[in-house]
Coordinates of C-alpha atoms and ligand atoms in Angstrom, one line a residue:
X1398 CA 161.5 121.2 110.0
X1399 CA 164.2 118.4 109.4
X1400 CA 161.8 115.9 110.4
X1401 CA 158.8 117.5 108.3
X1402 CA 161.1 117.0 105.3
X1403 CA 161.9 113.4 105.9
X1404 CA 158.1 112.6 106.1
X1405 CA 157.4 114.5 103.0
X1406 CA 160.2 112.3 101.1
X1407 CA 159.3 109.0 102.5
X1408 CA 155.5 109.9 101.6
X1409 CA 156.0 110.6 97.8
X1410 CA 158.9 107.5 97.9
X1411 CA 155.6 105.2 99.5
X1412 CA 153.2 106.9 96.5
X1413 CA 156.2 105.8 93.9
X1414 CA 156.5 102.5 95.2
X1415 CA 152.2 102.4 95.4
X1416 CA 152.1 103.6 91.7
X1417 CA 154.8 100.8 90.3
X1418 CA 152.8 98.2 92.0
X1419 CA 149.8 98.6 89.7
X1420 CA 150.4 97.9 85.6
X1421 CA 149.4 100.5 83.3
X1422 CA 146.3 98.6 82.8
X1423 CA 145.4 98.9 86.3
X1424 CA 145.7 102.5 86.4
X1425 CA 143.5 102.5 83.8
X1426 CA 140.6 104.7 85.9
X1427 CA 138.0 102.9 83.4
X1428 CA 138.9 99.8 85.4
X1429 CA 137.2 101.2 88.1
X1430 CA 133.8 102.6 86.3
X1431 CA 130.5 100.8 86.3
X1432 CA 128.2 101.0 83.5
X1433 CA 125.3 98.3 84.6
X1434 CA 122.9 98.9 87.0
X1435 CA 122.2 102.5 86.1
X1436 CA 119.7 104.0 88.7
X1437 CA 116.4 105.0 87.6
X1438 CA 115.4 109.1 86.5
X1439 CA 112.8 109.9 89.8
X1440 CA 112.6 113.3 89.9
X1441 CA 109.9 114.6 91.8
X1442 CA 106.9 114.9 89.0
X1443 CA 103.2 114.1 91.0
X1444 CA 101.2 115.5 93.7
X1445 CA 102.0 115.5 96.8
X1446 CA 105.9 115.7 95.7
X1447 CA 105.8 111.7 94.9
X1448 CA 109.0 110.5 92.8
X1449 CA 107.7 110.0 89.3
X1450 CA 108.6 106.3 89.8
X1451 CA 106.4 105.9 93.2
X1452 CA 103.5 104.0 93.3
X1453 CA 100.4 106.5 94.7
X1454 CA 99.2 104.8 97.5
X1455 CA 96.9 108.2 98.5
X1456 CA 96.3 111.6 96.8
X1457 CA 93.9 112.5 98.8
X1458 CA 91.0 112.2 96.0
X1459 CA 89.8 108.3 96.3
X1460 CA 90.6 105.8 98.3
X1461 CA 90.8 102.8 95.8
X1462 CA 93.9 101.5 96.9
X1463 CA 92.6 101.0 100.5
X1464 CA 90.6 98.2 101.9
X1465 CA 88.9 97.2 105.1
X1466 CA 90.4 93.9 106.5
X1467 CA 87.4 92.1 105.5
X1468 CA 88.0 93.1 102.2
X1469 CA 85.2 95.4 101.6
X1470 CA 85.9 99.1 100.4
X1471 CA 88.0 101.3 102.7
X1472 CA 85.3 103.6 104.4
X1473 CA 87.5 106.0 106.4
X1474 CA 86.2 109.6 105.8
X1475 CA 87.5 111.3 103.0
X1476 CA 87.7 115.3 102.5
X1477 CA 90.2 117.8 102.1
X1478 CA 92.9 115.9 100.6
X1479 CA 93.0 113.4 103.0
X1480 CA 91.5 111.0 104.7
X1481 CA 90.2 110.3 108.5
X1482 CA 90.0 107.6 110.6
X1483 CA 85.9 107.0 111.5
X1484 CA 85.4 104.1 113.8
X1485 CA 85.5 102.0 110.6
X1486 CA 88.4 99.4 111.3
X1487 CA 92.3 99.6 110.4
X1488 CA 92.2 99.9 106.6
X1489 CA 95.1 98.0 104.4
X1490 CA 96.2 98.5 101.0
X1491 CA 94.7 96.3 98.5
X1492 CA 98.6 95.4 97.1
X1493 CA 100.9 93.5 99.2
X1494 CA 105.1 94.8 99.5
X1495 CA 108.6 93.4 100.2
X1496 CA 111.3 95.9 100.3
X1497 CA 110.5 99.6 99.8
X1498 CA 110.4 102.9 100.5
X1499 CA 107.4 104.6 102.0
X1500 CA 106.2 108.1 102.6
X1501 CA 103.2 109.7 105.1
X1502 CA 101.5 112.2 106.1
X1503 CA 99.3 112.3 109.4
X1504 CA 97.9 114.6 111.4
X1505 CA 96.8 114.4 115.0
X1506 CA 94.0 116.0 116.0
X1507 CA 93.9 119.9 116.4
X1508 CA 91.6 119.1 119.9
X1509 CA 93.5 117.6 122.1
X1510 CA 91.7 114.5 123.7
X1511 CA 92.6 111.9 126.3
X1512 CA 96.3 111.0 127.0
X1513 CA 99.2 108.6 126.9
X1514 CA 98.1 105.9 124.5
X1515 CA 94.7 107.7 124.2
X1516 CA 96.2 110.9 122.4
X1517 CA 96.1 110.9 118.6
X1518 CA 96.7 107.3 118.3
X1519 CA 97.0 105.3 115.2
X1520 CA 99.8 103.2 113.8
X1521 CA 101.7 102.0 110.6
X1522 CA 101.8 98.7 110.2
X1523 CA 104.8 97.3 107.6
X1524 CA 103.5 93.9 106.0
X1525 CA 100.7 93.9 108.1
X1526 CA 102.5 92.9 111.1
X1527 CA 104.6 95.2 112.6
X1528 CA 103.9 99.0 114.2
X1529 CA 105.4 102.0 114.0
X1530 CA 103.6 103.8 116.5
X1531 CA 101.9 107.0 115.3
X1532 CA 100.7 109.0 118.6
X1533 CA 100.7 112.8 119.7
X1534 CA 103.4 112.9 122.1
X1535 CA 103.5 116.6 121.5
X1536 CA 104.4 117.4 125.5
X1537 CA 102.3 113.9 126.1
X1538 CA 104.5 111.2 127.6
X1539 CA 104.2 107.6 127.6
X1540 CA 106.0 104.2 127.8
X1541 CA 109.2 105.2 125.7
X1542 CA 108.8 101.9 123.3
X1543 CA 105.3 103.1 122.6
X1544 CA 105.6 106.9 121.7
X1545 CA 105.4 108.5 118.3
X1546 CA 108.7 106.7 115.6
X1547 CA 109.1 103.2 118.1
X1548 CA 108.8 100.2 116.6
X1549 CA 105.5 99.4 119.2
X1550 CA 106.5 97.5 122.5
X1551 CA 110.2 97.5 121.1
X1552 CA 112.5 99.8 120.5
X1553 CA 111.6 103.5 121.1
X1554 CA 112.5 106.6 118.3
X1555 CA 115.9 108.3 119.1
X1556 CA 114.4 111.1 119.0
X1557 CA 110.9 113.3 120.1
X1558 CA 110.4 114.6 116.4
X1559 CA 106.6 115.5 117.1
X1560 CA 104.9 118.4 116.1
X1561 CA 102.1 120.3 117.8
X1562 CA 98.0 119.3 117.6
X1563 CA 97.0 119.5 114.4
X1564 CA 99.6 120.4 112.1
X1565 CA 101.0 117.8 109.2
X1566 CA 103.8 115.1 110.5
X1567 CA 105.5 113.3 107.5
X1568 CA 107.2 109.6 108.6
X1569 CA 109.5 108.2 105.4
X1570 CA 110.7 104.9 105.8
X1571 CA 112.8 102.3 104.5
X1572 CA 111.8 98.8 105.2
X1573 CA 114.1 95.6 104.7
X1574 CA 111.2 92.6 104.6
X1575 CA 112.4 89.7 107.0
X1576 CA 113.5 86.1 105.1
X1577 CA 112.4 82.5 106.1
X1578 CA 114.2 79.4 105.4
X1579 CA 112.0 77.0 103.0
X1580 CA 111.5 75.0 106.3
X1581 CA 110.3 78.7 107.7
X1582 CA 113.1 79.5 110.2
X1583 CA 114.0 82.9 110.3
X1584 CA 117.1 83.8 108.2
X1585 CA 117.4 87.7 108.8
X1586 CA 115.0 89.8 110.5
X1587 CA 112.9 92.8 109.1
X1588 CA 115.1 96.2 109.3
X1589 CA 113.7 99.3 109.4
X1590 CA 114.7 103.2 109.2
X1591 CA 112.3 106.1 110.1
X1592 CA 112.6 109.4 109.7
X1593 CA 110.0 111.9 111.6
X1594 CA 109.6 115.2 110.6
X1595 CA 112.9 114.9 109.0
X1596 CA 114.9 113.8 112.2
X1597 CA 115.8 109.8 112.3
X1598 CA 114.2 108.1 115.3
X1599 CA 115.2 104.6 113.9
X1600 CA 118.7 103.8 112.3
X1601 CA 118.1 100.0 110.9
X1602 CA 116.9 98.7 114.0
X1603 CA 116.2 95.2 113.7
X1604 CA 112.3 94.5 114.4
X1605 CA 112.1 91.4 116.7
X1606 CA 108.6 90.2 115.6
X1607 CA 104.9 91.4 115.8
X1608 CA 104.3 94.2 118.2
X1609 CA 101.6 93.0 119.7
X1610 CA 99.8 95.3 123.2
X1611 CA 100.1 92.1 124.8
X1612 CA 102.9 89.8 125.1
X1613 CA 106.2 89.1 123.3
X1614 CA 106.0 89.4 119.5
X1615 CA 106.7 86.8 117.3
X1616 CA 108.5 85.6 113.9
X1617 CA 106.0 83.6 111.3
X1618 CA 107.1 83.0 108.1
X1619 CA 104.9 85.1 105.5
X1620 CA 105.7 86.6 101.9
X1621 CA 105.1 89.9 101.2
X1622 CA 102.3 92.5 102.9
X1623 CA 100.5 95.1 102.6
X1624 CA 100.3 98.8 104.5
X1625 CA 97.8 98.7 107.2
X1626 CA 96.8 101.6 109.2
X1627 CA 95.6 101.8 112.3
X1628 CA 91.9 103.4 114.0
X1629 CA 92.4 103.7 117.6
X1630 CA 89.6 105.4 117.8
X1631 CA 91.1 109.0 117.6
X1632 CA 90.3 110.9 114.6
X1633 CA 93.7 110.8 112.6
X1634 CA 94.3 111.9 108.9
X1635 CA 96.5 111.0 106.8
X1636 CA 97.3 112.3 103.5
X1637 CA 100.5 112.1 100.4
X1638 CA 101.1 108.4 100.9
X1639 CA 103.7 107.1 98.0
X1640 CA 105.8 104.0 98.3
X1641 CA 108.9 102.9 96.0
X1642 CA 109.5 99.7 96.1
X1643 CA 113.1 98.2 96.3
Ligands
MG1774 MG1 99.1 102.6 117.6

């Protein structure tokens, strides 16, 4: 008890001494208030639960914001609010990105095809360049750096957030966009966080380059890029796709 009470003094004498170090100025608890940089009003306000501040990338009515590499008009197939991959090429968005944040929906398909790689395959590709793998590893195992939420041929998901055959997955992700010297030498690398389903299966993991099927990925300098998704030849969907840039 004796010893309790000495604590207790020499706390509130330490607090005393703290609170005479700082002038009455100091103390002042506007000091410590910031009035710039006031964040932005995004409450949720269009379809498909987009932040009223978020660019519509897909509402599942047109596909005007999509393109096929070779610049032509996206000709995935539309229907139902969402669109489907049909053997017509990866499609990118028409507007390149830096630093944002990005939300999807897929689906895989209700008939279960093929497996491994060959299950529900597609991909989203940040800038252009670099994969997170979208699969159907709903009780379908692969190569862990290439199953659903890893950064493809990389760094697999922390988790297995997957859902069954044909019901709606959502991915939201926050992507840092990697920075080249003048000269082109790589100054910091592109960051990434993913969250499947609502669990995180990457934590600003550090991408180490393209994610190529073959071989080592690489760093080449390049400016900002746009979304790209991949046809693998399954029939995927995708739907709600909004993006806030940063
Ligand atoms: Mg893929």
């Amino acid at each position: 008890m004796r010893i309790l009470f000495s604590l207790f003094i020499l706390f509130a004498f330490a607090k005393t001494i703290h609170a005479q170090a700082l002038s009455d100025e100091e103390m002042d608890p506007r000091v410590t208030e910031q009035y710039t940089d006031v964040p932005v009003v995004t409450a949720s306000a269009k379809t498909g639960g987009a932040p009223s501040d978020a660019i519509v990338l897909f509402n599942g009515t047109n596909l005007d914001k999509w393109q096929q590499l070779d610049g032509s008009p996206a000709h995935w197939t539309l229907g139902d609010k969402a669109m489907t991959v049909a053997n017509g090429g990866d499609i990118t968005t028409r507007d390149s990105f830096d630093n944002f944040q990005l939300h999807l929906e897929f689906r895989t398909p209700t008939v279960v095809k093929g497996e491994g790689q060959g299950r529900g395959n597609s991909g989203l590709f940040l800038q252009g360049r670099y994969e997170v793998q979208i699969l159907d590893n709903f009780n379908n195992p692969t190569y862990s750096n290439g199953q659903a939420g890893s950064i493809y041929k990389q760094t697999p998901p922390l988790a297995n957030a997957c859902k069954a055959p044909g019901e709606w997955q959502t991915y939201d992700v926050i992507f840092t966009a990697p920075i080249f010297s003048t000269k082109g030498t790589l100054l910091h690398p592109a960051y990434v966080t993913v969250i499947h389903n609502g669990v995180i299966v990457q934590n600003h993991t550090a991408i180490q380059g393209t994610t190529p099927y073959k071989g080592r990925g690489i760093y080449e300098p390049h400016g900002p890029g746009p979304i790209r998704l991949q046809d693998h030849g399954n029939p995927m969907s995708f739907r709600n796709i909004w993006l806030r840039p940063l």
